[in-house]
PDB file of C-alpha atoms in Angstrom:
ATOM      1  CA  MET A   1     -79.717 -79.149 105.409  1.00 48.00           C
ATOM      2  CA  ASP A   2     -76.171 -80.338 104.513  1.00 62.00           C
ATOM      3  CA  TYR A   3     -72.993 -79.407 106.127  1.00 62.00           C
ATOM      4  CA  VAL A   4     -71.742 -77.489 103.130  1.00 63.00           C
ATOM      5  CA  SER A   5     -75.112 -75.586 103.200  1.00 61.00           C
ATOM      6  CA  LEU A   6     -74.974 -74.432 106.630  1.00 58.00           C
ATOM      7  CA  LYS A   7     -71.482 -73.208 106.260  1.00 58.00           C
ATOM      8  CA  VAL A   8     -72.125 -70.989 103.076  1.00 57.00           C
ATOM      9  CA  LYS A   9     -75.869 -70.171 103.136  1.00 54.00           C
ATOM     10  CA  ASN A  10     -75.309 -66.499 104.195  1.00 49.00           C
ATOM     11  CA  LEU A  11     -72.236 -65.365 102.592  1.00 53.00           C
ATOM     12  CA  LEU A  12     -71.745 -61.812 101.650  1.00 50.00           C
ATOM     13  CA  PRO A  13     -69.756 -60.126  98.916  1.00 52.00           C
ATOM     14  CA  GLY A  14     -66.005 -60.132  99.732  1.00 60.00           C
ATOM     15  CA  PHE A  15     -66.479 -63.281 102.028  1.00 80.00           C
ATOM     16  CA  GLY A  16     -63.939 -66.213 102.815  1.00 88.00           C
ATOM     17  CA  ILE A  17     -64.606 -69.709 103.240  1.00 90.00           C
ATOM     18  CA  MET A  18     -62.723 -72.024 105.728  1.00 89.00           C
ATOM     19  CA  LEU A  19     -63.466 -75.720 105.882  1.00 90.00           C
ATOM     20  CA  CYS A  20     -60.301 -77.124 106.836  1.00 92.00           C
ATOM     21  CA  ARG A  21     -60.386 -80.591 108.442  1.00 94.00           C
ATOM     22  CA  ALA A  22     -64.009 -80.930 107.778  1.00 90.00           C
ATOM     23  CA  HIS A  23     -64.057 -84.520 106.381  1.00 91.00           C
ATOM     24  CA  LEU A  24     -65.105 -82.918 102.901  1.00 92.00           C
ATOM     25  CA  THR A  25     -65.454 -85.414 100.178  1.00 94.00           C
ATOM     26  CA  ASP A  26     -65.958 -84.745  96.464  1.00 95.00           C
ATOM     27  CA  ARG A  27     -69.502 -84.857  96.788  1.00 93.00           C
ATOM     28  CA  ASP A  28     -69.445 -81.896  99.376  1.00 91.00           C
ATOM     29  CA  ILE A  29     -67.214 -80.123  96.949  1.00 94.00           C
ATOM     30  CA  LEU A  30     -69.579 -80.621  94.223  1.00 94.00           C
ATOM     31  CA  ALA A  31     -72.369 -79.157  96.249  1.00 90.00           C
ATOM     32  CA  LEU A  32     -70.002 -76.074  97.259  1.00 91.00           C
ATOM     33  CA  ALA A  33     -68.900 -75.383  93.669  1.00 93.00           C
ATOM     34  CA  GLN A  34     -72.639 -75.094  92.785  1.00 90.00           C
ATOM     35  CA  LYS A  35     -73.363 -72.465  95.437  1.00 86.00           C
ATOM     36  CA  LEU A  36     -70.335 -70.596  94.597  1.00 88.00           C
ATOM     37  CA  GLU A  37     -71.888 -70.053  91.187  1.00 84.00           C
ATOM     38  CA  THR A  38     -74.686 -67.805  92.880  1.00 81.00           C
ATOM     39  CA  TYR A  39     -71.982 -65.663  94.767  1.00 79.00           C
ATOM     40  CA  THR A  40     -69.450 -63.231  93.942  1.00 78.00           C
ATOM     41  CA  GLY A  41     -66.551 -61.614  95.878  1.00 83.00           C
ATOM     42  CA  LEU A  42     -64.873 -64.850  97.052  1.00 90.00           C
ATOM     43  CA  GLU A  43     -61.472 -63.582  98.566  1.00 93.00           C
ATOM     44  CA  TYR A  44     -60.358 -66.568 100.653  1.00 94.00           C
ATOM     45  CA  LEU A  45     -60.692 -70.340 100.223  1.00 95.00           C
ATOM     46  CA  ASN A  46     -59.215 -72.824 102.777  1.00 95.00           C
ATOM     47  CA  LEU A  47     -60.329 -76.447 102.096  1.00 96.00           C
ATOM     48  CA  SER A  48     -57.165 -78.156 103.338  1.00 97.00           C
ATOM     49  CA  PHE A  49     -56.922 -81.440 105.110  1.00 98.00           C
ATOM     50  CA  ASN A  50     -59.868 -82.908 103.433  1.00 96.00           C
ATOM     51  CA  ASP A  51     -60.531 -85.938 101.135  1.00 97.00           C
ATOM     52  CA  ILE A  52     -60.650 -83.912  97.688  1.00 98.00           C
ATOM     53  CA  THR A  53     -59.423 -85.825  94.645  1.00 98.00           C
ATOM     54  CA  ASP A  54     -59.394 -84.793  90.867  1.00 98.00           C
ATOM     55  CA  VAL A  55     -63.297 -85.161  90.645  1.00 98.00           C
ATOM     56  CA  GLY A  56     -63.681 -82.508  93.395  1.00 97.00           C
ATOM     57  CA  ALA A  57     -60.917 -80.084  92.004  1.00 98.00           C
ATOM     58  CA  LEU A  58     -62.205 -79.957  88.752  1.00 98.00           C
ATOM     59  CA  ALA A  59     -65.762 -78.709  89.606  1.00 97.00           C
ATOM     60  CA  LEU A  60     -64.067 -76.368  91.990  1.00 96.00           C
ATOM     61  CA  ALA A  61     -61.818 -75.074  89.345  1.00 97.00           C
ATOM     62  CA  ASP A  62     -64.635 -74.360  87.190  1.00 96.00           C
ATOM     63  CA  ALA A  63     -66.203 -72.349  90.113  1.00 95.00           C
ATOM     64  CA  LEU A  64     -63.451 -70.404  91.180  1.00 95.00           C
ATOM     65  CA  GLU A  65     -63.069 -68.829  87.572  1.00 93.00           C
ATOM     66  CA  ARG A  66     -65.986 -66.730  88.451  1.00 92.00           C
ATOM     67  CA  HIS A  67     -64.141 -65.090  91.464  1.00 93.00           C
ATOM     68  CA  PRO A  68     -61.401 -62.790  90.161  1.00 93.00           C
ATOM     69  CA  ARG A  69     -61.027 -61.074  93.466  1.00 93.00           C
ATOM     70  CA  LEU A  70     -59.770 -64.406  95.146  1.00 95.00           C
ATOM     71  CA  GLN A  71     -56.285 -63.743  96.958  1.00 96.00           C
ATOM     72  CA  THR A  72     -55.948 -67.054  98.623  1.00 97.00           C
ATOM     73  CA  VAL A  73     -56.439 -70.717  97.648  1.00 98.00           C
ATOM     74  CA  ASN A  74     -55.516 -73.561 100.136  1.00 98.00           C
ATOM     75  CA  LEU A  75     -56.069 -76.905  99.136  1.00 98.00           C
ATOM     76  CA  SER A  76     -52.976 -78.697 100.737  1.00 98.00           C
ATOM     77  CA  SER A  77     -53.342 -82.088 102.270  1.00 98.00           C
ATOM     78  CA  ASN A  78     -55.985 -83.629  99.793  1.00 98.00           C
ATOM     79  CA  ARG A  79     -55.558 -86.241  97.078  1.00 98.00           C
ATOM     80  CA  ILE A  80     -55.445 -83.812  93.928  1.00 98.00           C
ATOM     81  CA  GLY A  81     -53.429 -85.388  91.196  1.00 98.00           C
ATOM     82  CA  LEU A  82     -52.627 -84.415  87.573  1.00 97.00           C
ATOM     83  CA  ASN A  83     -55.999 -83.741  86.293  1.00 98.00           C
ATOM     84  CA  GLY A  84     -57.154 -81.698  89.379  1.00 98.00           C
ATOM     85  CA  ALA A  85     -53.865 -79.556  89.067  1.00 98.00           C
ATOM     86  CA  LYS A  86     -54.275 -79.049  85.317  1.00 97.00           C
ATOM     87  CA  ALA A  87     -57.976 -77.912  86.107  1.00 98.00           C
ATOM     88  CA  LEU A  88     -56.483 -75.422  88.897  1.00 98.00           C
ATOM     89  CA  ALA A  89     -53.924 -74.321  86.721  1.00 97.00           C
ATOM     90  CA  ARG A  90     -56.367 -73.183  84.065  1.00 97.00           C
ATOM     91  CA  ALA A  91     -58.378 -71.430  86.841  1.00 97.00           C
ATOM     92  CA  PHE A  92     -55.663 -69.505  88.345  1.00 97.00           C
ATOM     93  CA  GLN A  93     -55.147 -67.882  85.002  1.00 95.00           C
ATOM     94  CA  SER A  94     -58.416 -66.283  85.665  1.00 95.00           C
ATOM     95  CA  LEU A  95     -57.674 -64.797  89.459  1.00 95.00           C
ATOM     96  CA  PRO A  96     -55.269 -61.742  88.780  1.00 94.00           C
ATOM     97  CA  GLU A  97     -55.472 -61.003  92.577  1.00 95.00           C
ATOM     98  CA  LEU A  98     -54.357 -64.305  93.670  1.00 96.00           C
ATOM     99  CA  GLN A  99     -51.189 -63.990  96.314  1.00 96.00           C
ATOM    100  CA  GLU A 100     -51.110 -67.260  98.216  1.00 97.00           C
ATOM    101  CA  VAL A 101     -51.244 -70.833  96.719  1.00 98.00           C
ATOM    102  CA  TYR A 102     -51.145 -73.719  99.121  1.00 98.00           C
ATOM    103  CA  LEU A 103     -51.055 -77.194  97.435  1.00 98.00           C
ATOM    104  CA  SER A 104     -48.593 -79.052  99.406  1.00 98.00           C
ATOM    105  CA  SER A 105     -49.428 -82.888 100.135  1.00 98.00           C
ATOM    106  CA  ASN A 106     -51.183 -83.649  96.914  1.00 98.00           C
ATOM    107  CA  PRO A 107     -49.704 -86.220  94.447  1.00 97.00           C
ATOM    108  CA  ILE A 108     -49.309 -83.791  91.752  1.00 96.00           C
ATOM    109  CA  GLY A 109     -46.181 -85.007  90.076  1.00 94.00           C
ATOM    110  CA  ASP A 110     -43.922 -83.661  87.535  1.00 92.00           C
ATOM    111  CA  GLU A 111     -46.774 -82.932  84.816  1.00 94.00           C
ATOM    112  CA  GLY A 112     -48.839 -81.214  87.302  1.00 96.00           C
ATOM    113  CA  THR A 113     -46.123 -79.071  88.312  1.00 95.00           C
ATOM    114  CA  LYS A 114     -45.643 -78.373  84.765  1.00 93.00           C
ATOM    115  CA  ALA A 115     -49.140 -77.232  84.402  1.00 95.00           C
ATOM    116  CA  LEU A 116     -49.207 -75.129  87.415  1.00 95.00           C
ATOM    117  CA  ALA A 117     -45.878 -73.415  86.111  1.00 93.00           C
ATOM    118  CA  VAL A 118     -47.440 -72.208  83.188  1.00 91.00           C
ATOM    119  CA  SER A 119     -50.267 -70.582  84.958  1.00 92.00           C
ATOM    120  CA  ILE A 120     -48.112 -69.112  87.763  1.00 89.00           C
ATOM    121  CA  LYS A 121     -46.246 -67.154  85.020  1.00 87.00           C
ATOM    122  CA  SER A 122     -49.648 -65.050  84.961  1.00 89.00           C
ATOM    123  CA  LEU A 123     -50.118 -64.422  88.849  1.00 91.00           C
ATOM    124  CA  THR A 124     -48.069 -61.058  89.031  1.00 91.00           C
ATOM    125  CA  LYS A 125     -49.012 -60.814  92.604  1.00 94.00           C
ATOM    126  CA  LEU A 126     -47.763 -64.006  94.106  1.00 94.00           C
ATOM    127  CA  LYS A 127     -46.333 -63.899  97.268  1.00 95.00           C
ATOM    128  CA  ILE A 128     -46.502 -67.136  99.002  1.00 97.00           C
ATOM    129  CA  LEU A 129     -46.250 -70.616  97.103  1.00 97.00           C
ATOM    130  CA  TYR A 130     -46.476 -73.857  99.168  1.00 98.00           C
ATOM    131  CA  LEU A 131     -45.711 -77.223  96.897  1.00 98.00           C
ATOM    132  CA  SER A 132     -43.861 -79.365  99.383  1.00 98.00           C
ATOM    133  CA  SER A 133     -44.805 -83.255  98.991  1.00 98.00           C
ATOM    134  CA  THR A 134     -46.098 -82.961  95.736  1.00 97.00           C
ATOM    135  CA  ASP A 135     -43.556 -85.479  93.595  1.00 95.00           C
ATOM    136  CA  MET A 136     -42.614 -82.820  91.372  1.00 93.00           C
ATOM    137  CA  GLY A 137     -38.795 -84.130  91.149  1.00 93.00           C
ATOM    138  CA  ASP A 138     -35.729 -82.264  89.355  1.00 96.00           C
ATOM    139  CA  GLU A 139     -37.804 -81.736  86.321  1.00 94.00           C
ATOM    140  CA  GLY A 140     -40.907 -80.282  87.787  1.00 94.00           C
ATOM    141  CA  THR A 141     -38.595 -78.066  90.216  1.00 96.00           C
ATOM    142  CA  ARG A 142     -36.808 -76.608  87.044  1.00 95.00           C
ATOM    143  CA  LEU A 143     -40.033 -75.816  85.314  1.00 94.00           C
ATOM    144  CA  LEU A 144     -41.272 -73.999  88.525  1.00 94.00           C
ATOM    145  CA  ALA A 145     -38.149 -72.180  88.940  1.00 93.00           C
ATOM    146  CA  ASP A 146     -38.420 -70.809  85.293  1.00 92.00           C
ATOM    147  CA  ALA A 147     -41.943 -69.492  86.115  1.00 91.00           C
ATOM    148  CA  LEU A 148     -41.021 -67.864  89.301  1.00 87.00           C
ATOM    149  CA  GLU A 149     -38.604 -65.575  87.129  1.00 82.00           C
ATOM    150  CA  TYR A 150     -41.703 -63.589  86.370  1.00 75.00           C
ATOM    151  CA  HIS A 151     -42.384 -62.799  90.212  1.00 77.00           C
ATOM    152  CA  PRO A 152     -40.006 -60.808  91.852  1.00 76.00           C
ATOM    153  CA  THR A 153     -42.773 -60.091  94.583  1.00 85.00           C
ATOM    154  CA  LEU A 154     -42.429 -63.581  95.926  1.00 91.00           C
ATOM    155  CA  GLN A 155     -41.836 -63.964  99.216  1.00 94.00           C
ATOM    156  CA  THR A 156     -42.091 -67.451 100.716  1.00 96.00           C
ATOM    157  CA  LEU A 157     -41.436 -70.723  98.687  1.00 97.00           C
ATOM    158  CA  TYR A 158     -42.074 -74.121 100.231  1.00 98.00           C
ATOM    159  CA  LEU A 159     -40.850 -77.140  98.204  1.00 98.00           C
ATOM    160  CA  ALA A 160     -39.821 -79.749 100.894  1.00 98.00           C
ATOM    161  CA  SER A 161     -39.753 -83.303 100.395  1.00 97.00           C
ATOM    162  CA  ASN A 162     -40.061 -83.353  96.567  1.00 97.00           C
ATOM    163  CA  ASN A 163     -37.402 -85.737  95.671  1.00 95.00           C
ATOM    164  CA  PHE A 164     -35.122 -83.471  93.818  1.00 97.00           C
ATOM    165  CA  GLY A 165     -31.409 -83.071  93.827  1.00 97.00           C
ATOM    166  CA  ASP A 166     -28.754 -80.533  92.724  1.00 97.00           C
ATOM    167  CA  ILE A 167     -30.624 -80.183  89.300  1.00 97.00           C
ATOM    168  CA  GLY A 168     -33.479 -78.691  90.769  1.00 97.00           C
ATOM    169  CA  ALA A 169     -31.292 -76.627  93.366  1.00 97.00           C
ATOM    170  CA  LYS A 170     -29.340 -75.303  90.459  1.00 97.00           C
ATOM    171  CA  ALA A 171     -32.485 -74.168  88.707  1.00 96.00           C
ATOM    172  CA  LEU A 172     -33.895 -72.397  91.945  1.00 96.00           C
ATOM    173  CA  ALA A 173     -30.607 -70.720  92.542  1.00 95.00           C
ATOM    174  CA  SER A 174     -30.275 -69.159  89.115  1.00 94.00           C
ATOM    175  CA  ARG A 175     -33.898 -67.870  89.165  1.00 92.00           C
ATOM    176  CA  LEU A 176     -34.338 -66.686  92.973  1.00 89.00           C
ATOM    177  CA  VAL A 177     -31.063 -64.534  92.976  1.00 87.00           C
ATOM    178  CA  ALA A 178     -32.887 -61.675  91.777  1.00 84.00           C
ATOM    179  CA  HIS A 179     -35.989 -62.061  94.016  1.00 86.00           C
ATOM    180  CA  VAL A 180     -35.382 -59.226  96.692  1.00 85.00           C
ATOM    181  CA  HIS A 181     -38.581 -59.635  98.551  1.00 89.00           C
ATOM    182  CA  LEU A 182     -37.639 -63.424  99.280  1.00 92.00           C
ATOM    183  CA  LYS A 183     -37.907 -64.100 103.001  1.00 94.00           C
ATOM    184  CA  ASN A 184     -38.088 -67.921 103.192  1.00 96.00           C
ATOM    185  CA  LEU A 185     -37.041 -70.804 101.000  1.00 97.00           C
ATOM    186  CA  ASP A 186     -37.840 -74.284 102.087  1.00 98.00           C
ATOM    187  CA  VAL A 187     -36.000 -77.091 100.277  1.00 98.00           C
ATOM    188  CA  SER A 188     -35.776 -79.551 103.141  1.00 97.00           C
ATOM    189  CA  GLY A 189     -36.149 -83.472 102.790  1.00 97.00           C
ATOM    190  CA  ASN A 190     -34.877 -83.589  99.149  1.00 97.00           C
ATOM    191  CA  GLN A 191     -31.640 -85.024  97.871  1.00 97.00           C
ATOM    192  CA  ILE A 192     -29.555 -81.858  97.389  1.00 97.00           C
ATOM    193  CA  SER A 193     -25.841 -82.458  97.945  1.00 96.00           C
ATOM    194  CA  ASP A 194     -22.846 -80.301  99.045  1.00 96.00           C
ATOM    195  CA  HIS A 195     -22.936 -78.814  95.585  1.00 96.00           C
ATOM    196  CA  GLY A 196     -26.312 -77.999  95.223  1.00 97.00           C
ATOM    197  CA  SER A 197     -26.425 -76.403  98.606  1.00 96.00           C
ATOM    198  CA  ALA A 198     -23.401 -74.395  97.788  1.00 95.00           C
ATOM    199  CA  LEU A 199     -25.314 -73.025  94.587  1.00 96.00           C
ATOM    200  CA  LEU A 200     -28.088 -71.848  96.829  1.00 96.00           C
ATOM    201  CA  LEU A 201     -26.093 -70.190  99.636  1.00 95.00           C
ATOM    202  CA  GLN A 202     -24.063 -68.201  96.962  1.00 94.00           C
ATOM    203  CA  ALA A 203     -27.414 -67.428  95.138  1.00 94.00           C
ATOM    204  CA  LEU A 204     -29.127 -65.925  98.322  1.00 93.00           C
ATOM    205  CA  GLU A 205     -26.142 -64.201  99.500  1.00 92.00           C
ATOM    206  CA  GLN A 206     -26.083 -62.513  96.274  1.00 91.00           C
ATOM    207  CA  ASN A 207     -29.645 -61.952  96.775  1.00 88.00           C
ATOM    208  CA  LEU A 208     -29.260 -60.404  99.773  1.00 88.00           C
ATOM    209  CA  SER A 209     -26.677 -57.898  98.436  1.00 84.00           C
ATOM    210  CA  ILE A 210     -28.676 -56.379  95.754  1.00 75.00           C
ATOM    211  CA  LYS A 211     -29.440 -52.733  96.121  1.00 61.00           C
ATOM    212  CA  THR A 212     -32.845 -51.891  95.363  1.00 54.00           C
ATOM    213  CA  THR A 213     -35.118 -48.596  95.131  1.00 50.00           C
ATOM    214  CA  THR A 214     -37.567 -47.057  97.369  1.00 48.00           C
ATOM    215  CA  ALA A 215     -40.084 -44.958  98.117  1.00 42.00           C
ATOM    216  CA  THR A 216     -38.829 -44.083 101.735  1.00 41.00           C
ATOM    217  CA  GLY A 217     -36.516 -41.258 102.665  1.00 42.00           C
ATOM    218  CA  SER A 218     -35.861 -37.976 100.702  1.00 41.00           C
ATOM    219  CA  ASP A 219     -34.472 -39.632  97.267  1.00 48.00           C
ATOM    220  CA  PRO A 220     -37.073 -42.298  96.302  1.00 45.00           C
ATOM    221  CA  SER A 221     -34.656 -43.230  93.503  1.00 50.00           C
ATOM    222  CA  ARG A 222     -31.637 -43.658  95.834  1.00 49.00           C
ATOM    223  CA  PRO A 223     -30.554 -47.202  95.927  1.00 47.00           C
ATOM    224  CA  VAL A 224     -30.556 -48.869  99.418  1.00 45.00           C
ATOM    225  CA  GLN A 225     -29.381 -51.967 101.059  1.00 50.00           C
ATOM    226  CA  ARG A 226     -31.978 -54.727 101.432  1.00 53.00           C
ATOM    227  CA  ARG A 227     -33.227 -55.287 104.818  1.00 55.00           C
ATOM    228  CA  GLY A 228     -34.543 -58.388 106.853  1.00 78.00           C
ATOM    229  CA  LYS A 229     -33.701 -61.812 106.989  1.00 87.00           C
ATOM    230  CA  LEU A 230     -33.834 -64.585 104.494  1.00 94.00           C
ATOM    231  CA  SER A 231     -34.483 -68.000 105.725  1.00 95.00           C
ATOM    232  CA  LEU A 232     -32.952 -71.157 103.884  1.00 96.00           C
ATOM    233  CA  ASP A 233     -33.957 -74.716 105.334  1.00 97.00           C
ATOM    234  CA  LEU A 234     -31.653 -77.183 104.154  1.00 96.00           C
ATOM    235  CA  SER A 235     -32.264 -79.874 106.723  1.00 96.00           C
ATOM    236  CA  GLY A 236     -32.970 -83.624 105.645  1.00 95.00           C
ATOM    237  CA  ASN A 237     -30.953 -83.382 102.661  1.00 95.00           C
ATOM    238  CA  CYS A 238     -27.795 -85.229 101.536  1.00 94.00           C
ATOM    239  CA  LEU A 239     -25.373 -82.859 103.011  1.00 93.00           C
ATOM    240  CA  GLY A 240     -21.550 -83.478 104.053  1.00 91.00           C
ATOM    241  CA  GLN A 241     -18.811 -81.798 105.758  1.00 92.00           C
ATOM    242  CA  ALA A 242     -18.663 -79.358 103.077  1.00 92.00           C
ATOM    243  CA  ALA A 243     -21.904 -78.243 103.143  1.00 92.00           C
ATOM    244  CA  TYR A 244     -21.691 -77.395 106.863  1.00 90.00           C
ATOM    245  CA  SER A 245     -18.573 -75.530 106.301  1.00 91.00           C
ATOM    246  CA  ALA A 246     -19.752 -73.472 103.725  1.00 90.00           C
ATOM    247  CA  VAL A 247     -22.777 -72.454 106.084  1.00 89.00           C
ATOM    248  CA  LEU A 248     -20.398 -71.447 108.782  1.00 87.00           C
ATOM    249  CA  ASP A 249     -18.396 -69.197 106.161  1.00 87.00           C
ATOM    250  CA  VAL A 250     -21.515 -67.261 105.191  1.00 87.00           C
ATOM    251  CA  LYS A 251     -20.765 -63.579 105.624  1.00 82.00           C
ATOM    252  CA  ASN A 252     -24.141 -62.196 105.481  1.00 84.00           C
ATOM    253  CA  VAL A 253     -25.757 -61.903 108.856  1.00 82.00           C
ATOM    254  CA  ASN A 254     -29.213 -61.520 107.417  1.00 90.00           C
ATOM    255  CA  LEU A 255     -29.065 -65.161 105.879  1.00 92.00           C
ATOM    256  CA  ALA A 256     -30.316 -67.744 108.256  1.00 93.00           C
ATOM    257  CA  VAL A 257     -29.602 -71.426 107.460  1.00 94.00           C
ATOM    258  CA  ARG A 258     -31.195 -74.392 108.995  1.00 93.00           C
ATOM    259  CA  LEU A 259     -29.360 -77.647 108.924  1.00 90.00           C
ATOM    260  CA  ASP A 260     -30.258 -80.931 110.573  1.00 83.00           C
ATOM    261  CA  THR A 261     -29.091 -79.969 114.083  1.00 65.00           C
ATOM    262  CA  SER A 262     -29.044 -76.101 114.034  1.00 55.00           C
ATOM    263  CA  VAL A 263     -29.885 -72.650 112.683  1.00 53.00           C
ATOM    264  CA  VAL A 264     -26.681 -70.687 111.605  1.00 56.00           C
ATOM    265  CA  GLY A 265     -27.012 -67.124 111.017  1.00 54.00           C
TER     266      GLY A 265
END
């Protein structure tokens, strides 16, 4: 019996699959996709740190469309490119319960990000999105930022090492300002300058000042100050003294900013 068969032979409704660092190739993923056609209720899938290319991603995407209860997809650190990203983007539109997507360290590029951005608009429950090291650049970041306007429930966004600069930072700043549930934004290892960092700082300080309604307390419609920390990672960017000074001038104690040498806030 092959390795994949051993791992999935006794799966029940409501199951999850974790085959992280399992040395899986496209051949294994084709076998897994066939088995997923005979099951229902998949909620969690982790196939990170394997050797999956577009071939495997295409087969997997077709299988995932049959699992509308899926909440988490982790395909980080594989070799999925443009065609695989397009296939996954199509599949995501059939997954209304999807809350966590991890696709970091795949060569998706601008066009792959564009396809994902279109599908992300339909993921109304999305909370966590990891797209670090996917070669999205400024254009991909802008398209993604536009899509995220539809996701006020977003909590964590990782876009490290994507070769974008102030254009991408400006797009993110304009869209994330109203995301009152945002807790973590990682844009480290990019080409953001003092100007782009200032835009992000201003947007997130404004974000933290937004008053929202809550169901707690005697009056559920009463506006309350948002609570909790918001973390921004700016390390590894093209920052000068002005950016460091701006971080030191941050007034909101709930905004924690990571630079190359420290965390301020």
